[in-house]
XYZ file of C-alpha atoms in Angstrom:
578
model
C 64.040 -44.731 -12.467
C 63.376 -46.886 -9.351
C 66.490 -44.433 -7.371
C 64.327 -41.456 -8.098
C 61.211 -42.992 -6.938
C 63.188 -44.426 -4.075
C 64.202 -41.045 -3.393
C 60.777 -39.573 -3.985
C 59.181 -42.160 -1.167
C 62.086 -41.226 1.036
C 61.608 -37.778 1.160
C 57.710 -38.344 2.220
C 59.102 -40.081 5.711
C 60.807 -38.248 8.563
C 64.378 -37.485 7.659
C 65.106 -37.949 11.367
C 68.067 -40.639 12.207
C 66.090 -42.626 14.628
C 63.488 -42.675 12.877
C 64.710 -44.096 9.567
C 66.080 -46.861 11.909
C 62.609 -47.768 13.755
C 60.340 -46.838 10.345
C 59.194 -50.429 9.168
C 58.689 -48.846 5.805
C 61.792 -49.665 3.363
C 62.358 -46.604 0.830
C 63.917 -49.425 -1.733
C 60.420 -51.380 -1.471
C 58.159 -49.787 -3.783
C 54.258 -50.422 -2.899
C 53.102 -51.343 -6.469
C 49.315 -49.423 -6.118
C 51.830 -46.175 -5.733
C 52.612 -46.679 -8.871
C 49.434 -45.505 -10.274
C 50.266 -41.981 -8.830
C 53.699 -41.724 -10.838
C 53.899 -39.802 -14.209
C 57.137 -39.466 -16.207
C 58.736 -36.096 -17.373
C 60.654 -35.434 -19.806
C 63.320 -32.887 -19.320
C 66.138 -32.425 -21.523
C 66.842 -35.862 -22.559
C 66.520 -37.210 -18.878
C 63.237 -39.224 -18.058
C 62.220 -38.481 -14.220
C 59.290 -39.280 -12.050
C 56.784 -37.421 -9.904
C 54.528 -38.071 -7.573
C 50.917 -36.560 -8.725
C 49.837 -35.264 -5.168
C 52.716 -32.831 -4.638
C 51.957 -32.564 -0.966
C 54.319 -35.022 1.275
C 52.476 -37.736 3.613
C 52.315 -36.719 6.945
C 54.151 -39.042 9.558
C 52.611 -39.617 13.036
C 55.533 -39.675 16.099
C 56.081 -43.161 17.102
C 54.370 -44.261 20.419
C 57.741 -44.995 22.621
C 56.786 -48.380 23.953
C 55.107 -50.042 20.877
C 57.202 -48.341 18.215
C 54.150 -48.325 15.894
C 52.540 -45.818 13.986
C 49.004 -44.846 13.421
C 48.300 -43.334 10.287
C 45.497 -40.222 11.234
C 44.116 -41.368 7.609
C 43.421 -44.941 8.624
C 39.657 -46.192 9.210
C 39.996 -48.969 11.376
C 42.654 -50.508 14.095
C 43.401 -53.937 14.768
C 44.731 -53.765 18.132
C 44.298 -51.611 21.110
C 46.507 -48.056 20.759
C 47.158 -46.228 23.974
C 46.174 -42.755 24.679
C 49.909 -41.642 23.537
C 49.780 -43.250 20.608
C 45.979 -41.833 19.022
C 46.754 -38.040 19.910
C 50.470 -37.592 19.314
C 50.603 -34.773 17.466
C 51.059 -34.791 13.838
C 54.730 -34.243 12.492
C 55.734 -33.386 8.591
C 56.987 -29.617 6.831
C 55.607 -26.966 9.543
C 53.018 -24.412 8.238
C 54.602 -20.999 7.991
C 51.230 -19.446 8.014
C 49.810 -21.406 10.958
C 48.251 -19.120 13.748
C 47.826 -20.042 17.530
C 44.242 -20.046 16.391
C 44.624 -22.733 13.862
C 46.677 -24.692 16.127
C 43.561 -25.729 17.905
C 41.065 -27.627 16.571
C 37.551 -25.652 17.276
C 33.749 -26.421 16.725
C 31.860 -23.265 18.647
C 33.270 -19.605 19.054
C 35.115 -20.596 22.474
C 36.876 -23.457 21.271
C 36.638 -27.147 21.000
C 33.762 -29.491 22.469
C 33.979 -32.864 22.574
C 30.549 -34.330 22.399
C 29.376 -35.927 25.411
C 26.067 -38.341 26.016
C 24.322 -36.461 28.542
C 20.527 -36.754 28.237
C 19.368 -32.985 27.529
C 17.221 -32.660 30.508
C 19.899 -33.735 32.855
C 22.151 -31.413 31.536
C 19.356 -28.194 31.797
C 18.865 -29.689 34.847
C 22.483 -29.231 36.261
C 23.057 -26.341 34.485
C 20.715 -24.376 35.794
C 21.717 -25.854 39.225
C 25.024 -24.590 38.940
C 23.933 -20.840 37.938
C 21.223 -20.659 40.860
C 22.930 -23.026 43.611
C 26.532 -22.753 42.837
C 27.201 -26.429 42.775
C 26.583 -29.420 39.940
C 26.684 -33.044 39.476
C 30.487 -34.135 38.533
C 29.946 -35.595 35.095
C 33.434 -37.896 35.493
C 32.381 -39.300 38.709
C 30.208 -42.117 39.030
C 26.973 -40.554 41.073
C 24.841 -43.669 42.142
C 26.761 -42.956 45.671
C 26.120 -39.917 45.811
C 28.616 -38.243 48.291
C 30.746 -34.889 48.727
C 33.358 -36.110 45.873
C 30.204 -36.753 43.761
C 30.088 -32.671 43.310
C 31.866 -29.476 42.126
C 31.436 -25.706 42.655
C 30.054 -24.618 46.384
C 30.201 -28.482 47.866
C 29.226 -26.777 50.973
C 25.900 -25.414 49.509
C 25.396 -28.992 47.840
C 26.284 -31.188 51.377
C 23.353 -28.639 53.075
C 20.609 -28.985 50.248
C 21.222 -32.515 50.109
C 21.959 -32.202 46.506
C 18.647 -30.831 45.498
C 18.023 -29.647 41.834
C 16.475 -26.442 40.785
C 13.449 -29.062 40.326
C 13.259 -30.028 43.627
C 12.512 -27.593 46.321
C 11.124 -28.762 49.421
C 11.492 -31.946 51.382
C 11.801 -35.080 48.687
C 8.640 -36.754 48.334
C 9.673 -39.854 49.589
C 10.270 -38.524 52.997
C 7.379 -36.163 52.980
C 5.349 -39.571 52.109
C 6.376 -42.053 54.682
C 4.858 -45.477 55.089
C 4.153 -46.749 58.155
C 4.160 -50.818 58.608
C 0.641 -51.099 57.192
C 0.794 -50.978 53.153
C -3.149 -48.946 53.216
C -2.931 -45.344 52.017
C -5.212 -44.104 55.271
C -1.332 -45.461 56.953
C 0.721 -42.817 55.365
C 1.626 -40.082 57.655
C -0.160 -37.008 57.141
C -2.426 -37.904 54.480
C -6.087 -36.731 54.439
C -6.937 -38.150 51.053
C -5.856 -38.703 47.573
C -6.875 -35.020 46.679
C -6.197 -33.478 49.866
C -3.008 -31.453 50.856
C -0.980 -32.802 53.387
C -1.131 -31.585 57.419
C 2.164 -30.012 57.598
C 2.086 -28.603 53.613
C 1.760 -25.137 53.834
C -1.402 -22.896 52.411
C -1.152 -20.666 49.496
C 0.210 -17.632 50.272
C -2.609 -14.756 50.892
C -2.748 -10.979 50.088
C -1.989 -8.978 53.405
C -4.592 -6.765 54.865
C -3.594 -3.337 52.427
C -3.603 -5.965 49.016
C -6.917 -7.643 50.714
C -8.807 -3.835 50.688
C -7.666 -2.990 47.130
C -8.714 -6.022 45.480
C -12.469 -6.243 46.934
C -12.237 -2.292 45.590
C -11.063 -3.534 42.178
C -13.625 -6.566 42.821
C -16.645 -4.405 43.529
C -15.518 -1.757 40.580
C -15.872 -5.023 37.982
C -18.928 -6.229 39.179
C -20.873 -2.214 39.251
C -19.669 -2.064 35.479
C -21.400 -5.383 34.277
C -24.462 -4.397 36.011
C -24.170 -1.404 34.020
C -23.482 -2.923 30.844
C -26.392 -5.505 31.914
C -29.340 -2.308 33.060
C -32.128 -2.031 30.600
C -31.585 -0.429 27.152
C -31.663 3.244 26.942
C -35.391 5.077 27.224
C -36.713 5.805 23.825
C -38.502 9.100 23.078
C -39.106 11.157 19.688
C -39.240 14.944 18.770
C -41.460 16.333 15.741
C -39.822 18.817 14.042
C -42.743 20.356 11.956
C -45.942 22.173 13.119
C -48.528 19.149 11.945
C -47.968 15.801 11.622
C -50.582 15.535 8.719
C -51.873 17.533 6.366
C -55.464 18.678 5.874
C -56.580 15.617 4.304
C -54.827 13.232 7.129
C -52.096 12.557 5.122
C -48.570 11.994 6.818
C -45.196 13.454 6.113
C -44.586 9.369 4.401
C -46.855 10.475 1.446
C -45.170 10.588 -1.477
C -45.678 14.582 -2.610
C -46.873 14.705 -6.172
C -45.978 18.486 -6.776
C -42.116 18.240 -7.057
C -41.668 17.938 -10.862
C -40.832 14.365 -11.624
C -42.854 11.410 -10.961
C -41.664 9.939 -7.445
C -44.794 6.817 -7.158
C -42.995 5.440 -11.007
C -40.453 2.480 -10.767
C -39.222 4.813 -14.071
C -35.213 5.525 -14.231
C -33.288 8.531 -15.751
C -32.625 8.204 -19.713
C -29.164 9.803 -19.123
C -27.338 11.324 -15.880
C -25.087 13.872 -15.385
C -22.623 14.974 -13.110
C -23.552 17.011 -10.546
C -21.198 20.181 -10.245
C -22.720 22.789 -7.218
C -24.116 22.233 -3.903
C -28.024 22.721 -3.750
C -28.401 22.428 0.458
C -27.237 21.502 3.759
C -29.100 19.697 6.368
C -27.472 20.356 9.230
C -28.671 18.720 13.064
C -26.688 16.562 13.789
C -23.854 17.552 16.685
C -21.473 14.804 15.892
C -20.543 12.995 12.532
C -23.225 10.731 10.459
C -22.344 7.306 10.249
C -24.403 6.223 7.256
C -27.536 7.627 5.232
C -31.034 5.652 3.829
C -32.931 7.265 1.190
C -37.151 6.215 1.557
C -37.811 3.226 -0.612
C -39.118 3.522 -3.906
C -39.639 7.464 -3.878
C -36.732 9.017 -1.730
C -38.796 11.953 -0.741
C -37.266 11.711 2.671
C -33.656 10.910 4.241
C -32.679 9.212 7.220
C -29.794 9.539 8.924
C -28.097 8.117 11.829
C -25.387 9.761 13.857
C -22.510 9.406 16.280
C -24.838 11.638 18.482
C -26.739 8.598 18.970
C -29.479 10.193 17.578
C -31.543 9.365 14.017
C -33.176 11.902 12.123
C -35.418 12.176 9.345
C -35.740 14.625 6.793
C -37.558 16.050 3.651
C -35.228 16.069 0.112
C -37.954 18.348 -1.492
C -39.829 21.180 -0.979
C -38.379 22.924 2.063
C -35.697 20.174 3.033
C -37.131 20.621 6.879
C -35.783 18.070 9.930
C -38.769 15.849 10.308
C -38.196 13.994 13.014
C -35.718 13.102 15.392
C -35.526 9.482 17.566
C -33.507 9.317 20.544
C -33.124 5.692 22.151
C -29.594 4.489 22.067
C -26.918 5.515 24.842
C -23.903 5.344 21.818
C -23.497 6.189 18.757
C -25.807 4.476 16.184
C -23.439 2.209 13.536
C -26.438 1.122 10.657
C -30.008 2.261 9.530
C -32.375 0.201 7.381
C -35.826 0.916 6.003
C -38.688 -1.792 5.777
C -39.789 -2.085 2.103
C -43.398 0.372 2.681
C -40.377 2.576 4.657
C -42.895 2.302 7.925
C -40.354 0.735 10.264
C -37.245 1.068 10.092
C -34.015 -0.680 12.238
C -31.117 0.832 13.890
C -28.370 -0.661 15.216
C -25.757 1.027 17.357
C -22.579 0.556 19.701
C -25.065 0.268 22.828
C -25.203 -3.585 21.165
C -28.804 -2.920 20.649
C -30.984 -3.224 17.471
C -34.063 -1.133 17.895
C -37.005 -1.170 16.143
C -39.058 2.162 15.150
C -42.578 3.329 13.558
C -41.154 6.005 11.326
C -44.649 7.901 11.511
C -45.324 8.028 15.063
C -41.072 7.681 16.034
C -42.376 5.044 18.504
C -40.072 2.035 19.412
C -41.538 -1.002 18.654
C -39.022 -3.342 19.558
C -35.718 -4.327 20.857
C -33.520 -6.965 20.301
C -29.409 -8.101 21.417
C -27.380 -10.360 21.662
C -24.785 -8.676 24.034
C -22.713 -7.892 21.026
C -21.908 -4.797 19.010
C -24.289 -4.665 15.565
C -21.997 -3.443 12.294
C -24.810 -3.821 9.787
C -28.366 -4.491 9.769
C -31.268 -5.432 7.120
C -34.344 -6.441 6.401
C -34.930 -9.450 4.497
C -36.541 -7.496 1.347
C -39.284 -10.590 -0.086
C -42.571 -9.007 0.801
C -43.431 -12.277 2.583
C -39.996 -12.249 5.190
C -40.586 -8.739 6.169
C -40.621 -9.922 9.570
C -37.084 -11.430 9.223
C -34.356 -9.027 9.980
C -30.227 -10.011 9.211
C -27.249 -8.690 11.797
C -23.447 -8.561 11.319
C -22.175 -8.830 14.568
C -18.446 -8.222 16.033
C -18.272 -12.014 17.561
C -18.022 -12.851 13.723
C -21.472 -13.893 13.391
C -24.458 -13.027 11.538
C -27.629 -13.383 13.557
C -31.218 -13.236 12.206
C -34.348 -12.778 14.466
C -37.940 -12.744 13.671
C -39.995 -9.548 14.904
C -42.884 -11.122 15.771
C -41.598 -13.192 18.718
C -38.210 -11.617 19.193
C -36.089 -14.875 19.038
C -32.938 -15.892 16.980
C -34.525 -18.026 14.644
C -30.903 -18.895 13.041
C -27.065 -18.116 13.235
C -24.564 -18.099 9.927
C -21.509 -18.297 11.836
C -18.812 -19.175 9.168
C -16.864 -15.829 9.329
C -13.346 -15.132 11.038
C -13.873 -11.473 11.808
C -16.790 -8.998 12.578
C -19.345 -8.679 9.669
C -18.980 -5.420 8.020
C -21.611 -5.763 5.324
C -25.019 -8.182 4.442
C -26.462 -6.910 0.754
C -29.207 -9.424 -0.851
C -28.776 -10.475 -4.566
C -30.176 -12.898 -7.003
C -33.898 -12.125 -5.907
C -33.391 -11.968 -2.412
C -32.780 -15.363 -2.417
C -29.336 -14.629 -1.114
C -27.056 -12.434 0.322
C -23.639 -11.612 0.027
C -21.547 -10.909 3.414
C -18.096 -9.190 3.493
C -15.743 -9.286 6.794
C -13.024 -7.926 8.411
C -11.530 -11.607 8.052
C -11.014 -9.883 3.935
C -13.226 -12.727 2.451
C -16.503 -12.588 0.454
C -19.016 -15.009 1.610
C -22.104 -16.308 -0.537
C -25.123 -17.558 1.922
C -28.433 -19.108 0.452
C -31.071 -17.805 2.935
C -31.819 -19.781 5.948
C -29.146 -22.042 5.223
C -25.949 -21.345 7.806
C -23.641 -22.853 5.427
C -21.766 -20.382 2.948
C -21.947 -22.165 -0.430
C -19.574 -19.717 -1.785
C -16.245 -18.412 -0.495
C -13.820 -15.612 -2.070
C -10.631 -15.223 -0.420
C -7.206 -14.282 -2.113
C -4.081 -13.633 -0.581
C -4.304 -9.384 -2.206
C -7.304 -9.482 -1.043
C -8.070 -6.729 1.641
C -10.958 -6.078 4.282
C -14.328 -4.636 2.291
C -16.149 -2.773 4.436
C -18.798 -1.681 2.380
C -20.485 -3.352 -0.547
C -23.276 -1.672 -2.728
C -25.403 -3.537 -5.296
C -26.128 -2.038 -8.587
C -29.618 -1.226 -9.869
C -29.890 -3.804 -12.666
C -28.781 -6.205 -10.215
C -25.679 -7.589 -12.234
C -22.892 -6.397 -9.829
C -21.248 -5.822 -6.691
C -19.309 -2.611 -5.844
C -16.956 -3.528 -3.003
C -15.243 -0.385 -1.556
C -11.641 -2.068 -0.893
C -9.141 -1.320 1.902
C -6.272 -0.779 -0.933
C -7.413 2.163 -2.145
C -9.718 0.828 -4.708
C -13.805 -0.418 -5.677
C -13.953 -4.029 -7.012
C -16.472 -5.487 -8.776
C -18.153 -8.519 -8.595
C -20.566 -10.588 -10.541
C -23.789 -10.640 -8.480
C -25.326 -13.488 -10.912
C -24.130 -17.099 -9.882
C -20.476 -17.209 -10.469
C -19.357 -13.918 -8.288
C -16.131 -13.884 -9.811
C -14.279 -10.031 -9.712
C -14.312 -8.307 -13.001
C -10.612 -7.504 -13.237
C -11.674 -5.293 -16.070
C -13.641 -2.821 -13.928
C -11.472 -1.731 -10.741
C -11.208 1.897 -10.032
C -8.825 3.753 -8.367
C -7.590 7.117 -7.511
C -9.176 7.783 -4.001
C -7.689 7.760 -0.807
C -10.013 5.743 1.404
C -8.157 3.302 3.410
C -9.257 2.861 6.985
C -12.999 3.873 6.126
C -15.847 2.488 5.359
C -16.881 4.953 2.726
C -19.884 3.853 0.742
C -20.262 3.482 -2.968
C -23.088 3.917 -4.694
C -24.747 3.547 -9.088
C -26.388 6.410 -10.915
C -29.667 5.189 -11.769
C -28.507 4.933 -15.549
C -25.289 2.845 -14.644
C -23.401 5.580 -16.077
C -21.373 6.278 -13.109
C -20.246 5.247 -9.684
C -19.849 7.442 -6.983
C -18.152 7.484 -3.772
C -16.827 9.837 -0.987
C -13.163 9.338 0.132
C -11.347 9.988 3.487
C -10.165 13.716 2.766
C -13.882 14.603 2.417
C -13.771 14.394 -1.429
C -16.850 13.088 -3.689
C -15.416 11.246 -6.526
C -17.266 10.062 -9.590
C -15.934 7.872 -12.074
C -17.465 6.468 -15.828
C -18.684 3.190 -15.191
C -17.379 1.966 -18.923
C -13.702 3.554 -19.001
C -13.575 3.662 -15.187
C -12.092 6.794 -15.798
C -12.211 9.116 -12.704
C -14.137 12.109 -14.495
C -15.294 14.283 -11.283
C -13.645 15.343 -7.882
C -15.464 17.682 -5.206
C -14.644 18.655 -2.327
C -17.875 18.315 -0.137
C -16.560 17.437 3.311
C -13.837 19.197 5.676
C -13.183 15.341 7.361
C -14.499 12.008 5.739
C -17.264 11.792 3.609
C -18.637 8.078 4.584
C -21.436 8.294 2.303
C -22.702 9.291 -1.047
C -26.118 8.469 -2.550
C -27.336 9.126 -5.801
C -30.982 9.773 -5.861
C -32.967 6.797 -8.481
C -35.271 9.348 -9.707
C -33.141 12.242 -10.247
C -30.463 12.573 -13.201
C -27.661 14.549 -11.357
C -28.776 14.894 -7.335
C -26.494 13.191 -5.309
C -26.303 13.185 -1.085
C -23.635 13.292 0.960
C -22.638 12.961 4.370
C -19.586 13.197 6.383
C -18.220 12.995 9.692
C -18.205 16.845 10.211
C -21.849 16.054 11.106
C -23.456 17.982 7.949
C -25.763 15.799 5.029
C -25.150 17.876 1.839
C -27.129 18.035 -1.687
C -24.813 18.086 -4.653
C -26.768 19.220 -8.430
């Protein structure tokens, strides 16, 4: 048994002749721990031995002048091998299989590279040396004395430069700085001062004569268009429509009429509504399309719209559905329209950045207020005793609210990360609800600029118009996914995952929604012109019409009436659906 392992053990070292007679390993002396790696066999009778790791050792060629080996699978050396000796290649049964490419050893796509301990900005540093000068620091070479030897690539380049880096253009400091005898800094040639250039340093470079003309053009265009933006808001006037402002007992066209069949002056609601099915009227005035519509508080016995025309007009829903009155005063178009709660005033904001202020009687502009920035949304605070206090959306992200009487910013909610699309009051007035571009919901107690509420989810998209229901209990938010949500309106605000409804396309428009007076159903336009109408308790979509030929932004169904509902659309025309 000890032959075969004998003859086992020689087989795993070089078979060469001098070899055998340098190798200080005897094949008759059997290392005992090798024994743990031999397992008998039996095979017909005759007990043999092999080795468990079928693969042969590998032997390293003998370094000529020590006559030593050095195992590759050795961890640490207790004497000083030469070069020879460390990298002579390995010997053992060649590889059949083994490519030039596996010859080599590699780490990256080009090869093999040894790591080196170069600080990182030295080596950017001569890098990009080499590819814009042509010549770099020679890493083998010692380059404290610095000299011709010191570089490689274009050593002519390098011996003009002086060696200078892609860092260092110009003159080195330390010459450009040179001390005199004296150790003061007034001693130091050239200098005028610690933040002062140097005599001989050059200026910046300046635009020749041609560059000098066009910029004071470009100059002079900048500075006529922010006195432009800066000139005095645009001049307000009004047009009456109708042959006499009042009627023979000095009434005005804001008195409710009392001969239209139903009881406008009641706070009364429908029993039961219905859907409306055919087109009663068209108001048509406006040359552009209407951005949003306001029915008169309480009654709605007259509309108001506003238009991209920048103009507002105000019309009659009964009787002979006549333009009442038309108010010109903003140079773009007009974004937002709100009624005061008497409907006497009412505000407008528009793209001008301007809010204005008008006397919906006499169409005169009261006031005017801005804060350089575009209005989205507007409203009047709607407690009897804050009708002074007017709310603004801005597109800076904040919401601004100025008093009437004096004209000033009396306070700032500025919590939002995008323009304010929406402000609607709930719980009493007490609060309102803000929705943004930045896709949250924010909850605001009034006069307090700190949201106490915040609703933000990741599927959460932008809601650019939010309508409040008329018993107060929810929030219809007309989502950018193609959907209304709706939200609690009563302390918690949480999103009634029960009620969601779907089935219009509306994304990329502010279309508004809008309650029958029974909370039967919920109405809104979509962006193929379409009014849709859905059952508020199966949120079934029951009723499609086509009322618009481009997007219907608004719908409105009227509180006193069981199946009137308004459009209007940006194809400029206000429609009456029964």
């Amino acid at each position: 048994m000890a032959a075969a392992v004998g003859s086992l053990v020689s087989y795993g070292s070089d078979s060469d002749s001098e070899n055998e007679s340098e190798s200080p390993n005897n094949p008759q002396e059997i290392d005992p721990d090798a024994l743990v790696h031999l397992k008998p066999l039996k095979s017909g009778g005759v007990t043999t031995v092999a080795v468990l790791n079928s693969a042969p050792e590998v032997a390293v060629k003998e370094d000529v002048e020590t006559g030593v080996h050095l195992d590759p699978a050795l961890k640490e050396v207790s004497y000083n091998p030469t070069y020879e000796t460390m990298f002579a290649p390995e010997f053992g049964p060649m590889n059949p299989f083994r490519s030039q490419q596996m010859a080599a050893p590699r780490n990256m796509l080009s090869g093999y590279a040894e790591p080196a301990h170069v600080n990182d900005f030295m080596f950017e540093q001569q890098r990009r040396t080499f590819s814009t000068f042509g010549y770099a620091l020679d890493p083998s070479v010692d380059t404290s004395q610095a000299s011709s030897n010191s570089y490689i690539g274009a050593i002519e380049e390098a011996e003009k430069n002086k060696g200078l880096t892609v860092f260092e253009t110009g003159p080195k400091k330390s010459e450009k700085r040179k001390k005199v005898k004296g150790g003061e800094a007034a001693d130091i040639d050239n200098f005028l001062g610690p933040w002062a250039k140097y005599q001989d340093e050059k200026d910046v470079a300046k635009p020749s004569e041609d560059e000098q003309k066009e910029l004071d053009e470009i100059t002079a265009k900048r500075q006529k268009r922010g006195k432009n933006e800066e000139e005095s808001p645009a001049e307000e006037k009004t047009v009456l429509h109708i042959k006499d402002a009042y009627d023979y007992q000095g009434r005005s066209y804001l008195h409710i009429p009392q001969d239209v069949g139903i009881n406008l002056r009641s706070a009364d609601i429908p029993d039961k509504c219905y859907l409306p099915k055919k087109q009663l009227h068209v108001w048509t005035g406006h040359t552009k399309g209407v951005s949003a519509i306001r029915l008169f508080p309480k009654s709605g016995h007259l509309l108001l719209s506003c238009s991209m025309d920048c103009k507002i007009k105000l019309w009659e829903v009964y009787n002979e559905r006549r333009c009442v009155r038309t108010f010109i005063g903003h140079s773009k178009a007009v974004r937002d329209v709100c009624f005061n709660n008497s409907g006497t005033q009412f505000l407008s904001a528009a793209y001008d950045r301007y809010i204005k202020l008008w006397d919906s009687e006499t169409g005169q502009c009261i006031s005017r207020f801005t804060n350089r920035k575009v209005p989205y949304c507007v409203k009047f605070n709607p407690d009897e005793d804050k009708q002074n206090l007017l709310v603004a959306g801005m597109s800076d992200k904040k919401i601004v609210q100025w008093d009437i009487r004096s004209g000033e910013v009396v306070q700032e909610y500025d919590r939002h990360l995008g323009a304010v699309n929406t402000i609607t009051f709930v719980d009493e007035n007490r609060r309102f609800v803000s929705t943004s571009d930045d896709k949250s919901l924010r909850v605001w107690e009034w006069d307090i600029p700190a949201d106490f509420k915040y609703i933000a989810e990741p599927s959460m998209h932008s809601m650019p118009a939010v309508t409040l229901s008329p018993n107060g209990k929810w929030l219809a938010c007309q989502s950018m996914d193609n959907q209304i949500l709706i939200f609690g309106a009563q302390n918690r605000f949480r999103l009634n995952k029960k009620k969601i409804f779907k089935g219009h396309m509306v994304a990329g428009y502010a279309c508004q929604v809008d309650f029958s007076p029974d909370m039967s159903y919920v109405v809104s336009g979509d962006a193929d012109g379409k009014l849709n109408i859905w059952d508020w308790k199966t949120t079934k979509l029951y009723h499609r019409i086509k009322a618009h030929d481009k997007v219907c932004i608004s719908a409105l169904w009227h509180p006193h009436e069981t199946s009137k509902v308004i459009t209007c659309g940006w194809d400029g025309q206000i429609k009456l659906w029964d």
